């Protein structure tokens, strides 16, 4: 399922692949790019042919990103042909390209796939050269078309897409991404049997990804078009373009799965659920098994990127990708007598809904939706360290297109997990020793915090190193000892971490006073957004909350001279409070904070920064103790 | 006697059978036997039981081929170990033929499950094969080997040490008839070569752990191999290749006119001055670029890196200035080997001028004539004396240490706190000499305008969140590398965007040490495996001036006083972090001296080093109390 996701953003690949040459010379730019599609019906099937043309101006010949071109394609579904490219030097010499190679895209977690690229290099490029690139691409699967991103990895003077559509074909289209302050000229005209649609943008700045940016689909303007239906000798043939059509296509892809003998699947289910009476316990046992014993290995060649593999085979091989795990889980749940179904879903990587984009481009993932005690559970066994029945962070808030039967489906929204379910709780008892603080800390991590910690902790070859990193994430000179962890498993029980610590040079001493910052954990203190520089929205992995309780034992001979004022902040992103209280011989400080947003749009940066500034200021409040 | 001979024969046969592996027809043991895993290795997610890499080159007659074996067996000790090691892609060579490829999983009870051939994926249109081990569970052993026919690979290196332990490692390569096969192995690889077969083995190689300021890569178990037609390959052979390479192209008339135009043949000019003039001309007029014609470099102002070497040697030859080629390793990547000349490891090529005792670094265009390359400082090297071309000699020497006082960064900062007691403004002037200065001079020519603020911020305020309001550079021209009175200078004014001011009732505190930029803490890094190795000695001096806001006073300047030293066996101070602070009028004046006058420190001295680094971190986080006057 991940295949589409990758090909969708093909042109941006160059940016990351080619390195970032720095130069004091003028930036290279795209003078003109145009993708023209000719969409007709030939031999009773849709014929979709893209003619692509691009002209660039070279500012700095040492900028490796403009020295060549890559044309991505999915080998099973697309054919690239008629590649022609050349450069023209400032002295007007034309140099045609020579060798055109074929390569395999290197795609992170996908072990086997057929996403390839044609590549070539321009010859004798000089500062001021112009490059011209042309190719054609034929799409063999009318369901799988690419989006057109108007912007690119270079500044672009003119960007145009044209769809020349025969009267026998009905298309749908939608512009996605952030189009505020963007002008896209649209035109539609009829020419004989064809309708010609065009969209045109001019003078665009280059599009870049920044740290913690969401995917381009959130902010970069792009056209998604799809074929709703076409007319052939047998009549009107639906493709996609409505949710019904999309589901019908999906249902076709899974109609022939699970034909192998499933005795082993059934037996394994029985073995896992023996003695369990509650559905939720059975589901947990099955989920835990698939999650921990089936290793993620993705084979995504051709339709193998869309059709789940046989449940029996996945069980035997002990590996599979998201859809393979979803299918095995689904089959095992059925054997356990639990209502469940396969569901297609687009992760947070894709910013689409089925209503807006009724095309396979919306999805890149598969899960199992189980119904237990009148509740939908969104089971994603690819989350290696998720606790049952938690969702994985990357499908929060997304729509799951859930199978009911071959014809019926249901769209169910996955909840966004609220901040109070992803919690770090800390209790600290602290005393003074000369100018050091000595303390005992007890931490509880739940929800995604627990998952996040365990993923790092379980994967490391040096657990003590990982723990040290965790303890010193806010204060590097902390020294820890007697560390103990409990519940570092996949249960819902919070992970417990206990340790003792010593914090040297934390206290400032004057003639008769001790000053110290009582807050020892500073979530979001480094989260200021550089508003002048940042161009893209900022994505948070999950909503989260922190609750720290500090008890400082006032040292002998001292009394409290100053306690900071209590603090409270509530806005769209944060709720935060700090309270200070003297109780007998101790000072009790409660620091609470929750961060309640997954996406910060540009127009909210200022508000975000104001909150960060106010919160950080509170981290810098000192308590003053004075000699009696 | 007969019995004795028989016994010797048997023993020798056993020894050679035990060591030499059949390559072309390699097979694994149908019933596998592996070494026991030592207890100390059982905490890792997996342990490599066997890692054999065998090469058999066949060159001569009508043959031009190689057989290559890779055989690996890994015991999976945890669930995470499965996903890490259960996939294999064989895609890094121009494979002509797979003679054999077998894959199996061995269960803890000894049951063997071999992967059927049809489950091995052949990628369309390529020679690549991929497979995933099936049914793997914790406790299983996953094992595969392949024998491929390929083109011979005449040089390379193989690293056997990994982030998990390796119990049994073996490297094997044969000698071919037409040339010699040379090998060199390091860090625990034992030479067990027999006759025409070079063999290296190692057992129980521990997992490596990357440490800061350590020669991590140089310490790994590895083997280098290469072939050469010389009957003996030694440092003289290496010299001959280097000499031939450097003198490959004749461009006498270009060199002659270059020398004449710059009047380098003027006998009144010293050797030092001549080389300096030559180098400044190159660096100020040339650009490293594509260039096909060496004779046209002056005319086109473009030259390749290799041509810098040609040019240096040609001018020196023309001027009859004596020089020695010097070769060393990047000390962080490879140990220098006096026994074996290994061209691939000798990445640092220098030209030493005995008369001036200075170096030219031809392959680092930013480096002026003077210091050796930063990665070779204090490293062993070979110096070739070529005064008599017919009788070249060489000696091993350490490349001299460079002077700490020639690699100094000196900064003066003026800090102002705004009336709001929140805003902090800093004016900072930093001067650089030595390697950093040369590097910065080169880099700023290539930094685009949109990145220049980041360059200033990152290099003068090291990762501090700040807005650069203005900046300027001084002495940025290349020629200033030769003028110690004109250090490379960055002047900047910044507005601090992170919080340096704390509150304490009506008083405030400022963490003034942050003006040095973010510092490393080693408080949590209590153990050390490797010695501490630095590129070159260096010194940082900081003068910090804080304008005390009116209406406030400061009493705890002692909070900023630190003094940590590292001493050598002679009790000389070789590392220092020392700060002093005092109040003069309404200004707090802080002087900070930090230096590392060593490049190597035994790991036994780690605690002293750690204390020094931590003192710098503590200074960075120490604060001054601004007491509001009543």
PDB file of C-alpha atoms in Angstrom, chain A residues 145-342:
ATOM      1  CA  UNK A 145      -2.787   8.162 -11.244  1.00  0.00           C
ATOM      2  CA  UNK A 146      -0.323  10.656  -9.854  1.00  0.00           C
ATOM      3  CA  UNK A 147      -0.979  14.044  -8.302  1.00  0.00           C
ATOM      4  CA  UNK A 148       0.494  17.131  -9.904  1.00  0.00           C
ATOM      5  CA  UNK A 149       2.417  19.364  -7.507  1.00  0.00           C
ATOM      6  CA  UNK A 150       2.655  22.868  -8.909  1.00  0.00           C
ATOM      7  CA  UNK A 151       5.702  23.805  -6.893  1.00  0.00           C
ATOM      8  CA  UNK A 152       9.025  22.046  -7.018  1.00  0.00           C
ATOM      9  CA  UNK A 153      12.385  21.811  -5.333  1.00  0.00           C
ATOM     10  CA  UNK A 154      13.581  24.856  -7.281  1.00  0.00           C
ATOM     11  CA  UNK A 155      11.883  28.193  -7.783  1.00  0.00           C
ATOM     12  CA  UNK A 156       9.522  27.832 -10.709  1.00  0.00           C
ATOM     13  CA  UNK A 157       8.399  30.565 -13.099  1.00  0.00           C
ATOM     14  CA  UNK A 158       5.573  28.669 -14.755  1.00  0.00           C
ATOM     15  CA  UNK A 159       3.878  25.414 -13.864  1.00  0.00           C
ATOM     16  CA  UNK A 160       1.006  23.998 -15.840  1.00  0.00           C
ATOM     17  CA  UNK A 161      -1.041  20.841 -16.052  1.00  0.00           C
ATOM     18  CA  UNK A 162      -3.374  20.102 -18.938  1.00  0.00           C
ATOM     19  CA  UNK A 163      -5.914  17.294 -19.123  1.00  0.00           C
ATOM     20  CA  UNK A 164      -7.259  16.544 -22.566  1.00  0.00           C
ATOM     21  CA  UNK A 165     -10.185  14.251 -21.877  1.00  0.00           C
ATOM     22  CA  UNK A 166     -12.259  12.389 -24.423  1.00  0.00           C
ATOM     23  CA  UNK A 167     -16.035  12.554 -24.200  1.00  0.00           C
ATOM     24  CA  UNK A 168     -15.982   8.835 -23.407  1.00  0.00           C
ATOM     25  CA  UNK A 169     -14.229   9.472 -20.121  1.00  0.00           C
ATOM     26  CA  UNK A 170     -15.600  11.181 -17.038  1.00  0.00           C
ATOM     27  CA  UNK A 171     -13.000  12.610 -14.696  1.00  0.00           C
ATOM     28  CA  UNK A 172     -13.054  14.237 -11.279  1.00  0.00           C
ATOM     29  CA  UNK A 173     -10.494  16.551  -9.777  1.00  0.00           C
ATOM     30  CA  UNK A 174      -9.706  18.501  -6.672  1.00  0.00           C
ATOM     31  CA  UNK A 175      -7.019  20.967  -5.648  1.00  0.00           C
ATOM     32  CA  UNK A 176      -5.435  20.082  -2.313  1.00  0.00           C
ATOM     33  CA  UNK A 177      -2.741  21.651  -0.151  1.00  0.00           C
ATOM     34  CA  UNK A 178      -2.727  25.182   1.111  1.00  0.00           C
ATOM     35  CA  UNK A 179      -3.939  27.493  -1.659  1.00  0.00           C
ATOM     36  CA  UNK A 180      -4.347  30.606   0.486  1.00  0.00           C
ATOM     37  CA  UNK A 181      -2.484  33.467  -1.180  1.00  0.00           C
ATOM     38  CA  UNK A 182      -1.872  31.250  -4.200  1.00  0.00           C
ATOM     39  CA  UNK A 183      -3.333  31.976  -7.592  1.00  0.00           C
ATOM     40  CA  UNK A 184      -4.089  29.009  -9.783  1.00  0.00           C
ATOM     41  CA  UNK A 185      -5.636  29.938 -13.110  1.00  0.00           C
ATOM     42  CA  UNK A 186      -8.145  27.390 -14.270  1.00  0.00           C
ATOM     43  CA  UNK A 187      -9.569  27.069 -17.778  1.00  0.00           C
ATOM     44  CA  UNK A 188     -11.926  24.605 -19.372  1.00  0.00           C
ATOM     45  CA  UNK A 189     -12.759  24.456 -23.048  1.00  0.00           C
ATOM     46  CA  UNK A 190     -14.249  22.025 -25.471  1.00  0.00           C
ATOM     47  CA  UNK A 191     -12.466  21.029 -28.611  1.00  0.00           C
ATOM     48  CA  UNK A 192     -14.367  18.524 -30.738  1.00  0.00           C
ATOM     49  CA  UNK A 193     -14.760  15.309 -28.771  1.00  0.00           C
ATOM     50  CA  UNK A 194     -12.404  16.501 -26.067  1.00  0.00           C
ATOM     51  CA  UNK A 195     -12.705  18.698 -23.041  1.00  0.00           C
ATOM     52  CA  UNK A 196      -9.473  20.440 -22.166  1.00  0.00           C
ATOM     53  CA  UNK A 197      -8.860  21.409 -18.574  1.00  0.00           C
ATOM     54  CA  UNK A 198      -5.826  23.413 -17.544  1.00  0.00           C
ATOM     55  CA  UNK A 199      -4.418  24.769 -14.303  1.00  0.00           C
ATOM     56  CA  UNK A 200      -1.564  27.231 -14.319  1.00  0.00           C
ATOM     57  CA  UNK A 201       0.560  28.831 -11.609  1.00  0.00           C
ATOM     58  CA  UNK A 202       3.363  31.320 -12.093  1.00  0.00           C
ATOM     59  CA  UNK A 203       6.331  32.649 -10.111  1.00  0.00           C
ATOM     60  CA  UNK A 204       6.486  30.176  -7.260  1.00  0.00           C
ATOM     61  CA  UNK A 205       9.132  29.890  -4.619  1.00  0.00           C
ATOM     62  CA  UNK A 206      10.687  26.497  -4.157  1.00  0.00           C
ATOM     63  CA  UNK A 207       8.974  24.079  -1.791  1.00  0.00           C
ATOM     64  CA  UNK A 208      11.025  22.727   1.074  1.00  0.00           C
ATOM     65  CA  UNK A 209      10.551  20.333   3.908  1.00  0.00           C
ATOM     66  CA  UNK A 210      11.616  21.563   7.317  1.00  0.00           C
ATOM     67  CA  UNK A 211      12.094  19.728  10.567  1.00  0.00           C
ATOM     68  CA  UNK A 212       8.777  18.309  11.838  1.00  0.00           C
ATOM     69  CA  UNK A 213       6.945  19.426   8.716  1.00  0.00           C
ATOM     70  CA  UNK A 214       3.892  17.394   7.843  1.00  0.00           C
ATOM     71  CA  UNK A 215       3.860  15.823   4.424  1.00  0.00           C
ATOM     72  CA  UNK A 216       3.752  18.061   1.341  1.00  0.00           C
ATOM     73  CA  UNK A 217       0.105  17.088   0.848  1.00  0.00           C
ATOM     74  CA  UNK A 218      -0.769  19.377   3.771  1.00  0.00           C
ATOM     75  CA  UNK A 219       0.641  22.570   2.384  1.00  0.00           C
ATOM     76  CA  UNK A 220       1.929  22.319  -1.159  1.00  0.00           C
ATOM     77  CA  UNK A 221      -0.766  23.085  -3.737  1.00  0.00           C
ATOM     78  CA  UNK A 222      -1.468  20.087  -5.938  1.00  0.00           C
ATOM     79  CA  UNK A 223      -4.064  18.752  -8.303  1.00  0.00           C
ATOM     80  CA  UNK A 224      -5.479  15.295  -7.770  1.00  0.00           C
ATOM     81  CA  UNK A 225      -7.482  13.969 -10.667  1.00  0.00           C
ATOM     82  CA  UNK A 226      -9.078  10.612 -11.165  1.00  0.00           C
ATOM     83  CA  UNK A 227     -11.142   8.722 -13.685  1.00  0.00           C
ATOM     84  CA  UNK A 228     -14.679   8.245 -12.509  1.00  0.00           C
ATOM     85  CA  UNK A 229     -15.843   6.165 -15.461  1.00  0.00           C
ATOM     86  CA  UNK A 230     -15.327   5.485 -19.108  1.00  0.00           C
ATOM     87  CA  UNK A 231     -17.514   4.216 -21.886  1.00  0.00           C
ATOM     88  CA  UNK A 232     -16.565   1.153 -23.902  1.00  0.00           C
ATOM     89  CA  UNK A 233     -18.411  -1.392 -26.018  1.00  0.00           C
ATOM     90  CA  UNK A 234     -19.957  -2.906 -22.904  1.00  0.00           C
ATOM     91  CA  UNK A 235     -21.269   0.385 -21.635  1.00  0.00           C
ATOM     92  CA  UNK A 236     -20.231   2.637 -18.762  1.00  0.00           C
ATOM     93  CA  UNK A 237     -17.403   1.239 -16.629  1.00  0.00           C
ATOM     94  CA  UNK A 238     -16.890   2.747 -13.210  1.00  0.00           C
ATOM     95  CA  UNK A 239     -13.314   3.287 -12.050  1.00  0.00           C
ATOM     96  CA  UNK A 240     -13.039   5.425  -8.914  1.00  0.00           C
ATOM     97  CA  UNK A 241     -14.193   8.973  -8.123  1.00  0.00           C
ATOM     98  CA  UNK A 242     -16.893   7.971  -5.685  1.00  0.00           C
ATOM     99  CA  UNK A 243     -16.406   6.164  -2.413  1.00  0.00           C
ATOM    100  CA  UNK A 244     -18.649   3.352  -3.719  1.00  0.00           C
ATOM    101  CA  UNK A 245     -16.442   2.908  -6.775  1.00  0.00           C
ATOM    102  CA  UNK A 246     -13.298   3.049  -4.679  1.00  0.00           C
ATOM    103  CA  UNK A 247     -14.603   0.441  -2.284  1.00  0.00           C
ATOM    104  CA  UNK A 248     -15.748  -1.733  -5.138  1.00  0.00           C
ATOM    105  CA  UNK A 249     -12.210  -1.644  -6.548  1.00  0.00           C
ATOM    106  CA  UNK A 250     -10.693  -2.457  -3.162  1.00  0.00           C
ATOM    107  CA  UNK A 251     -13.170  -5.277  -2.558  1.00  0.00           C
ATOM    108  CA  UNK A 252     -12.111  -6.830  -5.867  1.00  0.00           C
ATOM    109  CA  UNK A 253      -8.474  -6.878  -4.777  1.00  0.00           C
ATOM    110  CA  UNK A 254      -9.219  -8.986  -1.688  1.00  0.00           C
ATOM    111  CA  UNK A 255     -11.898 -11.299  -2.973  1.00  0.00           C
ATOM    112  CA  UNK A 256      -9.529 -14.191  -3.615  1.00  0.00           C
ATOM    113  CA  UNK A 257      -7.396 -14.111  -0.473  1.00  0.00           C
ATOM    114  CA  UNK A 258      -7.223 -16.727   2.266  1.00  0.00           C
ATOM    115  CA  UNK A 259      -7.814 -19.706   0.013  1.00  0.00           C
ATOM    116  CA  UNK A 260      -4.992 -21.744   1.565  1.00  0.00           C
ATOM    117  CA  UNK A 261      -5.631 -24.287   4.285  1.00  0.00           C
ATOM    118  CA  UNK A 262      -5.938 -22.275   7.516  1.00  0.00           C
ATOM    119  CA  UNK A 263      -5.777 -25.140  10.002  1.00  0.00           C
ATOM    120  CA  UNK A 264      -2.590 -23.738  11.505  1.00  0.00           C
ATOM    121  CA  UNK A 265      -4.171 -20.312  11.873  1.00  0.00           C
ATOM    122  CA  UNK A 266      -7.128 -21.806  13.625  1.00  0.00           C
ATOM    123  CA  UNK A 267      -4.948 -23.961  15.876  1.00  0.00           C
ATOM    124  CA  UNK A 268      -2.716 -21.067  16.798  1.00  0.00           C
ATOM    125  CA  UNK A 269      -5.816 -19.014  17.655  1.00  0.00           C
ATOM    126  CA  UNK A 270      -7.095 -21.767  19.894  1.00  0.00           C
ATOM    127  CA  UNK A 271      -3.709 -22.090  21.568  1.00  0.00           C
ATOM    128  CA  UNK A 272      -3.584 -18.347  22.230  1.00  0.00           C
ATOM    129  CA  UNK A 273      -7.109 -18.027  23.549  1.00  0.00           C
ATOM    130  CA  UNK A 274      -7.468 -21.213  25.529  1.00  0.00           C
ATOM    131  CA  UNK A 275      -8.959 -20.472  28.938  1.00  0.00           C
ATOM    132  CA  UNK A 276      -9.895 -16.911  27.995  1.00  0.00           C
ATOM    133  CA  UNK A 277     -13.552 -16.059  28.172  1.00  0.00           C
ATOM    134  CA  UNK A 278     -13.766 -12.370  27.462  1.00  0.00           C
ATOM    135  CA  UNK A 279     -13.556 -11.178  23.867  1.00  0.00           C
ATOM    136  CA  UNK A 280     -11.240  -8.356  24.848  1.00  0.00           C
ATOM    137  CA  UNK A 281      -8.802 -10.804  26.475  1.00  0.00           C
ATOM    138  CA  UNK A 282      -8.883 -13.057  23.433  1.00  0.00           C
ATOM    139  CA  UNK A 283      -8.363 -10.118  21.095  1.00  0.00           C
ATOM    140  CA  UNK A 284      -5.443  -8.924  23.197  1.00  0.00           C
ATOM    141  CA  UNK A 285      -3.772 -12.340  23.151  1.00  0.00           C
ATOM    142  CA  UNK A 286      -4.137 -12.538  19.371  1.00  0.00           C
ATOM    143  CA  UNK A 287      -3.014  -8.960  18.798  1.00  0.00           C
ATOM    144  CA  UNK A 288       0.025  -9.383  21.056  1.00  0.00           C
ATOM    145  CA  UNK A 289       1.001 -12.486  19.128  1.00  0.00           C
ATOM    146  CA  UNK A 290       0.763 -10.911  15.675  1.00  0.00           C
ATOM    147  CA  UNK A 291       2.394  -7.723  16.889  1.00  0.00           C
ATOM    148  CA  UNK A 292       5.402  -9.409  18.467  1.00  0.00           C
ATOM    149  CA  UNK A 293       5.889 -12.552  16.395  1.00  0.00           C
ATOM    150  CA  UNK A 294       5.201 -11.305  12.883  1.00  0.00           C
ATOM    151  CA  UNK A 295       8.078  -9.124  11.787  1.00  0.00           C
ATOM    152  CA  UNK A 296       7.577  -6.234   9.448  1.00  0.00           C
ATOM    153  CA  UNK A 297       8.957  -7.132   6.023  1.00  0.00           C
ATOM    154  CA  UNK A 298       7.273  -5.414   3.098  1.00  0.00           C
ATOM    155  CA  UNK A 299       6.993  -6.976  -0.335  1.00  0.00           C
ATOM    156  CA  UNK A 300       5.274  -4.395  -2.547  1.00  0.00           C
ATOM    157  CA  UNK A 301       5.732  -5.517  -6.128  1.00  0.00           C
ATOM    158  CA  UNK A 302       2.824  -4.799  -8.475  1.00  0.00           C
ATOM    159  CA  UNK A 303      -0.560  -5.629  -7.000  1.00  0.00           C
ATOM    160  CA  UNK A 304       1.419  -7.254  -4.170  1.00  0.00           C
ATOM    161  CA  UNK A 305       1.467  -3.704  -2.858  1.00  0.00           C
ATOM    162  CA  UNK A 306      -2.317  -3.847  -2.498  1.00  0.00           C
ATOM    163  CA  UNK A 307      -3.427  -7.434  -1.910  1.00  0.00           C
ATOM    164  CA  UNK A 308      -2.843  -8.984   1.520  1.00  0.00           C
ATOM    165  CA  UNK A 309      -0.965 -12.279   1.495  1.00  0.00           C
ATOM    166  CA  UNK A 310      -2.524 -15.503   2.695  1.00  0.00           C
ATOM    167  CA  UNK A 311      -2.996 -15.538   6.449  1.00  0.00           C
ATOM    168  CA  UNK A 312      -1.644 -19.105   6.674  1.00  0.00           C
ATOM    169  CA  UNK A 313       1.496 -18.133   4.806  1.00  0.00           C
ATOM    170  CA  UNK A 314       2.105 -15.059   6.954  1.00  0.00           C
ATOM    171  CA  UNK A 315       1.750 -17.163  10.087  1.00  0.00           C
ATOM    172  CA  UNK A 316       4.229 -19.709   8.779  1.00  0.00           C
ATOM    173  CA  UNK A 317       6.776 -17.178   7.528  1.00  0.00           C
ATOM    174  CA  UNK A 318       6.469 -14.963  10.579  1.00  0.00           C
ATOM    175  CA  UNK A 319       6.786 -11.822   8.525  1.00  0.00           C
ATOM    176  CA  UNK A 320       4.633  -9.512   6.504  1.00  0.00           C
ATOM    177  CA  UNK A 321       3.672  -5.905   5.901  1.00  0.00           C
ATOM    178  CA  UNK A 322       0.725  -3.924   7.253  1.00  0.00           C
ATOM    179  CA  UNK A 323      -1.910  -5.610   5.125  1.00  0.00           C
ATOM    180  CA  UNK A 324      -0.468  -9.075   5.775  1.00  0.00           C
ATOM    181  CA  UNK A 325      -0.534  -8.494   9.521  1.00  0.00           C
ATOM    182  CA  UNK A 326      -4.038  -6.985   9.306  1.00  0.00           C
ATOM    183  CA  UNK A 327      -5.290  -9.998   7.395  1.00  0.00           C
ATOM    184  CA  UNK A 328      -3.771 -12.569   9.749  1.00  0.00           C
ATOM    185  CA  UNK A 329      -5.116 -10.668  12.732  1.00  0.00           C
ATOM    186  CA  UNK A 330      -8.533 -10.463  11.127  1.00  0.00           C
ATOM    187  CA  UNK A 331      -8.619 -14.187  10.377  1.00  0.00           C
ATOM    188  CA  UNK A 332      -7.489 -15.123  13.877  1.00  0.00           C
ATOM    189  CA  UNK A 333     -10.092 -12.831  15.433  1.00  0.00           C
ATOM    190  CA  UNK A 334     -12.728 -14.552  13.317  1.00  0.00           C
ATOM    191  CA  UNK A 335     -11.587 -17.957  14.570  1.00  0.00           C
ATOM    192  CA  UNK A 336     -11.890 -16.578  18.091  1.00  0.00           C
ATOM    193  CA  UNK A 337     -15.459 -15.577  17.305  1.00  0.00           C
ATOM    194  CA  UNK A 338     -14.800 -11.865  17.405  1.00  0.00           C
ATOM    195  CA  UNK A 339     -16.390  -9.502  14.918  1.00  0.00           C
ATOM    196  CA  UNK A 340     -13.672  -7.824  12.893  1.00  0.00           C
ATOM    197  CA  UNK A 341     -12.919  -6.519   9.424  1.00  0.00           C
ATOM    198  CA  UNK A 342     -10.133  -5.292   7.248  1.00  0.00           C
TER     199      UNK A 342
END
